Amino acid sequence: MAEVYAKILKKFEDGDDLSASIHFFEDQGFSKGTDYFNVMERLSSQGYSQIIVNSELIISIVGCMIKNNWILFDIELDDPEMIDETVKEQIQLFTENVRTNSGNFEKSVGFLDWILERESILISKISLVTTDTKKRIFITRTGLVFGEKQVIETCFILIKQVIDQYLDAT
């Protein structure tokens, strides 16, 4: 199955409630030669706006996905050349520990929160893998999602709950 891009957007639903939705590029007219700005402007005119998936939200998404039998495969950081090697190694070790034993996430997520806050580090992208089919998806800080469409749709059912809860709290 072909891999596709999608964008997580938010929109006010039922008055004051913000709700996340997924928009597949192929369904929105995105293609080579299509102006991303024009498509986003059209979606904006329909009431949608971009969502920034900050590090706090990414960590919540990872926790939810792990509880639902997904595997954290990788964490990518913004400006990795500006980050101390020891910090990069600690984050890599965290990722490997969680990848090999999902129970390690709950035990060490506080450390990850602390190191990201202390060092002012932003997570730019995560990759997650399904435990059953080993299909991988990528989620970026800008709300872009990449993977097989069916896998993204399945994943988004869980991600939407986390994002909607986060939007309700902000």
PDB file of C-alpha atoms in Angstrom:
ATOM      1  CA  MET A   1       0.000   0.000   0.000  1.00  0.00           C
ATOM      2  CA  ALA A   2       1.270   3.500  -0.863  1.00  0.00           C
ATOM      3  CA  GLU A   3       2.294   5.943   1.821  1.00  0.00           C
ATOM      4  CA  VAL A   4       0.572   9.318   1.939  1.00  0.00           C
ATOM      5  CA  TYR A   5       0.794  12.649   3.724  1.00  0.00           C
ATOM      6  CA  ALA A   6      -1.915  14.094   5.916  1.00  0.00           C
ATOM      7  CA  LYS A   7      -2.248  17.224   8.034  1.00  0.00           C
ATOM      8  CA  ILE A   8      -3.773  17.493  11.501  1.00  0.00           C
ATOM      9  CA  LEU A   9      -5.935  20.608  11.734  1.00  0.00           C
ATOM     10  CA  LYS A  10      -8.254  22.028  14.356  1.00  0.00           C
ATOM     11  CA  LYS A  11     -11.659  23.645  14.038  1.00  0.00           C
ATOM     12  CA  PHE A  12     -14.274  24.992  16.399  1.00  0.00           C
ATOM     13  CA  GLU A  13     -17.141  22.507  16.604  1.00  0.00           C
ATOM     14  CA  ASP A  14     -20.447  23.015  18.387  1.00  0.00           C
ATOM     15  CA  GLY A  15     -19.707  26.540  19.513  1.00  0.00           C
ATOM     16  CA  ASP A  16     -16.602  26.764  21.645  1.00  0.00           C
ATOM     17  CA  ASP A  17     -15.164  23.237  21.450  1.00  0.00           C
ATOM     18  CA  LEU A  18     -12.010  22.840  19.382  1.00  0.00           C
ATOM     19  CA  SER A  19     -11.734  19.515  17.618  1.00  0.00           C
ATOM     20  CA  ALA A  20      -8.869  17.918  15.686  1.00  0.00           C
ATOM     21  CA  SER A  21      -9.342  16.428  12.245  1.00  0.00           C
ATOM     22  CA  ILE A  22      -7.113  14.731   9.697  1.00  0.00           C
ATOM     23  CA  HIS A  23      -6.895  15.904   6.093  1.00  0.00           C
ATOM     24  CA  PHE A  24      -5.186  13.699   3.526  1.00  0.00           C
ATOM     25  CA  PHE A  25      -3.226  15.623   0.937  1.00  0.00           C
ATOM     26  CA  GLU A  26      -4.658  13.589  -1.925  1.00  0.00           C
ATOM     27  CA  ASP A  27      -8.204  14.467  -0.815  1.00  0.00           C
ATOM     28  CA  GLN A  28      -7.410  18.179  -0.450  1.00  0.00           C
ATOM     29  CA  GLY A  29      -5.869  18.761  -3.865  1.00  0.00           C
ATOM     30  CA  PHE A  30      -2.252  18.679  -2.717  1.00  0.00           C
ATOM     31  CA  SER A  31       0.047  17.423  -5.431  1.00  0.00           C
ATOM     32  CA  LYS A  32       3.360  18.298  -7.022  1.00  0.00           C
ATOM     33  CA  GLY A  33       3.015  21.797  -8.349  1.00  0.00           C
ATOM     34  CA  THR A  34       0.102  22.622  -6.020  1.00  0.00           C
ATOM     35  CA  ASP A  35       0.695  25.619  -3.839  1.00  0.00           C
ATOM     36  CA  TYR A  36       0.545  24.472  -0.216  1.00  0.00           C
ATOM     37  CA  PHE A  37      -0.354  28.011   0.853  1.00  0.00           C
ATOM     38  CA  ASN A  38      -3.426  28.105  -1.413  1.00  0.00           C
ATOM     39  CA  VAL A  39      -4.744  24.779  -0.126  1.00  0.00           C
ATOM     40  CA  MET A  40      -4.167  25.824   3.493  1.00  0.00           C
ATOM     41  CA  GLU A  41      -5.867  29.155   2.767  1.00  0.00           C
ATOM     42  CA  ARG A  42      -8.905  27.299   1.387  1.00  0.00           C
ATOM     43  CA  LEU A  43      -9.051  25.070   4.475  1.00  0.00           C
ATOM     44  CA  SER A  44      -8.666  28.156   6.665  1.00  0.00           C
ATOM     45  CA  SER A  45     -11.661  29.755   4.952  1.00  0.00           C
ATOM     46  CA  GLN A  46     -13.612  26.627   5.964  1.00  0.00           C
ATOM     47  CA  GLY A  47     -12.730  27.294   9.621  1.00  0.00           C
ATOM     48  CA  TYR A  48      -9.686  25.029   9.982  1.00  0.00           C
ATOM     49  CA  SER A  49      -6.383  26.156  11.440  1.00  0.00           C
ATOM     50  CA  GLN A  50      -3.044  24.514  11.897  1.00  0.00           C
ATOM     51  CA  ILE A  51      -2.102  22.828  15.118  1.00  0.00           C
ATOM     52  CA  ILE A  52       1.396  22.835  16.499  1.00  0.00           C
ATOM     53  CA  VAL A  53       2.092  19.510  18.135  1.00  0.00           C
ATOM     54  CA  ASN A  54       4.441  20.717  20.868  1.00  0.00           C
ATOM     55  CA  SER A  55       6.709  18.417  22.871  1.00  0.00           C
ATOM     56  CA  GLU A  56       4.176  18.103  25.702  1.00  0.00           C
ATOM     57  CA  LEU A  57       1.483  17.004  23.273  1.00  0.00           C
ATOM     58  CA  ILE A  58       3.849  14.643  21.449  1.00  0.00           C
ATOM     59  CA  ILE A  59       4.731  12.953  24.744  1.00  0.00           C
ATOM     60  CA  SER A  60       1.014  12.551  25.525  1.00  0.00           C
ATOM     61  CA  ILE A  61       0.427  11.062  22.071  1.00  0.00           C
ATOM     62  CA  VAL A  62       3.302   8.620  22.552  1.00  0.00           C
ATOM     63  CA  GLY A  63       1.917   7.558  25.949  1.00  0.00           C
ATOM     64  CA  CYS A  64      -1.526   6.945  24.455  1.00  0.00           C
ATOM     65  CA  MET A  65      -0.145   5.011  21.506  1.00  0.00           C
ATOM     66  CA  ILE A  66       2.038   2.815  23.714  1.00  0.00           C
ATOM     67  CA  LYS A  67      -0.997   1.978  25.886  1.00  0.00           C
ATOM     68  CA  ASN A  68      -2.720   0.887  22.679  1.00  0.00           C
ATOM     69  CA  ASN A  69       0.022  -1.498  21.541  1.00  0.00           C
ATOM     70  CA  TRP A  70       2.118   0.815  19.380  1.00  0.00           C
ATOM     71  CA  ILE A  71       5.892   1.050  19.646  1.00  0.00           C
ATOM     72  CA  LEU A  72       7.863   4.287  19.876  1.00  0.00           C
ATOM     73  CA  PHE A  73      10.455   3.831  17.150  1.00  0.00           C
ATOM     74  CA  ASP A  74      12.272   7.153  17.108  1.00  0.00           C
ATOM     75  CA  ILE A  75      12.315  10.725  18.408  1.00  0.00           C
ATOM     76  CA  GLU A  76      13.897  13.456  16.303  1.00  0.00           C
ATOM     77  CA  LEU A  77      14.864  16.797  17.823  1.00  0.00           C
ATOM     78  CA  ASP A  78      15.007  20.325  16.433  1.00  0.00           C
ATOM     79  CA  ASP A  79      18.513  21.662  15.853  1.00  0.00           C
ATOM     80  CA  PRO A  80      20.333  18.443  16.827  1.00  0.00           C
ATOM     81  CA  GLU A  81      23.718  20.066  16.131  1.00  0.00           C
ATOM     82  CA  MET A  82      23.005  22.570  18.920  1.00  0.00           C
ATOM     83  CA  ILE A  83      22.277  19.854  21.495  1.00  0.00           C
ATOM     84  CA  ASP A  84      24.941  18.471  23.786  1.00  0.00           C
ATOM     85  CA  GLU A  85      26.021  14.924  22.853  1.00  0.00           C
ATOM     86  CA  THR A  86      25.276  13.637  26.361  1.00  0.00           C
ATOM     87  CA  VAL A  87      21.689  14.897  26.134  1.00  0.00           C
ATOM     88  CA  LYS A  88      21.253  13.316  22.686  1.00  0.00           C
ATOM     89  CA  GLU A  89      22.567  10.018  24.058  1.00  0.00           C
ATOM     90  CA  GLN A  90      20.157  10.190  27.020  1.00  0.00           C
ATOM     91  CA  ILE A  91      17.180  10.777  24.727  1.00  0.00           C
ATOM     92  CA  GLN A  92      18.343   7.981  22.421  1.00  0.00           C
ATOM     93  CA  LEU A  93      18.664   5.652  25.420  1.00  0.00           C
ATOM     94  CA  PHE A  94      15.148   6.629  26.563  1.00  0.00           C
ATOM     95  CA  THR A  95      13.805   5.807  23.084  1.00  0.00           C
ATOM     96  CA  GLU A  96      15.600   2.446  22.958  1.00  0.00           C
ATOM     97  CA  ASN A  97      14.399   1.515  26.459  1.00  0.00           C
ATOM     98  CA  VAL A  98      10.791   2.330  25.558  1.00  0.00           C
ATOM     99  CA  ARG A  99      11.074   0.557  22.196  1.00  0.00           C
ATOM    100  CA  THR A 100      12.271  -2.666  23.840  1.00  0.00           C
ATOM    101  CA  ASN A 101       9.855  -2.502  26.797  1.00  0.00           C
ATOM    102  CA  SER A 102       6.811  -0.238  26.649  1.00  0.00           C
ATOM    103  CA  GLY A 103       6.566  -0.393  30.444  1.00  0.00           C
ATOM    104  CA  ASN A 104       9.665   1.775  30.567  1.00  0.00           C
ATOM    105  CA  PHE A 105       7.681   4.729  29.198  1.00  0.00           C
ATOM    106  CA  GLU A 106       5.715   5.335  32.395  1.00  0.00           C
ATOM    107  CA  LYS A 107       8.845   4.786  34.492  1.00  0.00           C
ATOM    108  CA  SER A 108      10.981   7.322  32.652  1.00  0.00           C
ATOM    109  CA  VAL A 109       8.652   9.854  30.975  1.00  0.00           C
ATOM    110  CA  GLY A 110       9.337  12.277  33.834  1.00  0.00           C
ATOM    111  CA  PHE A 111      13.015  12.221  32.892  1.00  0.00           C
ATOM    112  CA  LEU A 112      12.168  13.030  29.276  1.00  0.00           C
ATOM    113  CA  ASP A 113       9.921  15.935  30.359  1.00  0.00           C
ATOM    114  CA  TRP A 114      12.685  17.227  32.616  1.00  0.00           C
ATOM    115  CA  ILE A 115      15.468  17.023  30.027  1.00  0.00           C
ATOM    116  CA  LEU A 116      13.357  18.657  27.306  1.00  0.00           C
ATOM    117  CA  GLU A 117      12.376  21.495  29.653  1.00  0.00           C
ATOM    118  CA  ARG A 118      15.853  21.957  31.145  1.00  0.00           C
ATOM    119  CA  GLU A 119      17.599  22.054  27.795  1.00  0.00           C
ATOM    120  CA  SER A 120      14.775  23.931  25.956  1.00  0.00           C
ATOM    121  CA  ILE A 121      14.667  21.136  23.383  1.00  0.00           C
ATOM    122  CA  LEU A 122      11.799  20.696  20.966  1.00  0.00           C
ATOM    123  CA  ILE A 123      10.768  17.355  19.520  1.00  0.00           C
ATOM    124  CA  SER A 124      10.401  17.812  15.769  1.00  0.00           C
ATOM    125  CA  LYS A 125       9.189  14.345  14.783  1.00  0.00           C
ATOM    126  CA  ILE A 126       8.317  10.948  16.179  1.00  0.00           C
ATOM    127  CA  SER A 127       7.846   7.640  14.479  1.00  0.00           C
ATOM    128  CA  LEU A 128       5.571   4.933  15.807  1.00  0.00           C
ATOM    129  CA  VAL A 129       5.169   1.328  14.698  1.00  0.00           C
ATOM    130  CA  THR A 130       2.160  -0.951  15.007  1.00  0.00           C
ATOM    131  CA  THR A 131       2.930  -4.049  17.054  1.00  0.00           C
ATOM    132  CA  ASP A 132       0.934  -6.365  14.803  1.00  0.00           C
ATOM    133  CA  THR A 133       1.739  -5.298  11.233  1.00  0.00           C
ATOM    134  CA  LYS A 134       4.981  -3.375  11.927  1.00  0.00           C
ATOM    135  CA  LYS A 135       3.680  -0.453   9.831  1.00  0.00           C
ATOM    136  CA  ARG A 136       5.305   2.859  10.687  1.00  0.00           C
ATOM    137  CA  ILE A 137       3.895   6.380  10.783  1.00  0.00           C
ATOM    138  CA  PHE A 138       5.627   9.700  11.330  1.00  0.00           C
ATOM    139  CA  ILE A 139       4.124  12.694  13.132  1.00  0.00           C
ATOM    140  CA  THR A 140       5.817  16.099  12.977  1.00  0.00           C
ATOM    141  CA  ARG A 141       5.563  19.111  15.228  1.00  0.00           C
ATOM    142  CA  THR A 142       3.781  20.963  12.414  1.00  0.00           C
ATOM    143  CA  GLY A 143       0.980  18.388  12.354  1.00  0.00           C
ATOM    144  CA  LEU A 144       2.121  16.525   9.249  1.00  0.00           C
ATOM    145  CA  VAL A 145       1.573  12.774   9.322  1.00  0.00           C
ATOM    146  CA  PHE A 146       3.149  10.308   6.903  1.00  0.00           C
ATOM    147  CA  GLY A 147       2.384   6.613   6.456  1.00  0.00           C
ATOM    148  CA  GLU A 148      -0.119   4.268   4.880  1.00  0.00           C
ATOM    149  CA  LYS A 149      -3.565   5.865   4.770  1.00  0.00           C
ATOM    150  CA  GLN A 150      -5.318   3.040   6.624  1.00  0.00           C
ATOM    151  CA  VAL A 151      -2.667   3.067   9.362  1.00  0.00           C
ATOM    152  CA  ILE A 152      -2.973   6.857   9.736  1.00  0.00           C
ATOM    153  CA  GLU A 153      -6.764   6.574   9.980  1.00  0.00           C
ATOM    154  CA  THR A 154      -6.469   3.912  12.683  1.00  0.00           C
ATOM    155  CA  CYS A 155      -3.829   5.880  14.550  1.00  0.00           C
ATOM    156  CA  PHE A 156      -5.782   9.124  14.314  1.00  0.00           C
ATOM    157  CA  ILE A 157      -8.719   7.641  16.211  1.00  0.00           C
ATOM    158  CA  LEU A 158      -6.383   7.512  19.234  1.00  0.00           C
ATOM    159  CA  ILE A 159      -4.455  10.704  18.490  1.00  0.00           C
ATOM    160  CA  LYS A 160      -7.683  12.696  18.133  1.00  0.00           C
ATOM    161  CA  GLN A 161      -8.688  11.850  21.702  1.00  0.00           C
ATOM    162  CA  VAL A 162      -5.365  13.143  23.041  1.00  0.00           C
ATOM    163  CA  ILE A 163      -5.375  16.301  20.917  1.00  0.00           C
ATOM    164  CA  ASP A 164      -9.024  17.128  21.672  1.00  0.00           C
ATOM    165  CA  GLN A 165      -8.369  16.723  25.397  1.00  0.00           C
ATOM    166  CA  TYR A 166      -5.315  18.978  25.101  1.00  0.00           C
ATOM    167  CA  LEU A 167      -7.268  21.606  23.116  1.00  0.00           C
ATOM    168  CA  ASP A 168     -10.072  21.569  25.699  1.00  0.00           C
ATOM    169  CA  ALA A 169      -7.542  22.257  28.468  1.00  0.00           C
ATOM    170  CA  THR A 170      -5.924  25.216  26.698  1.00  0.00           C
TER     171      THR A 170
END
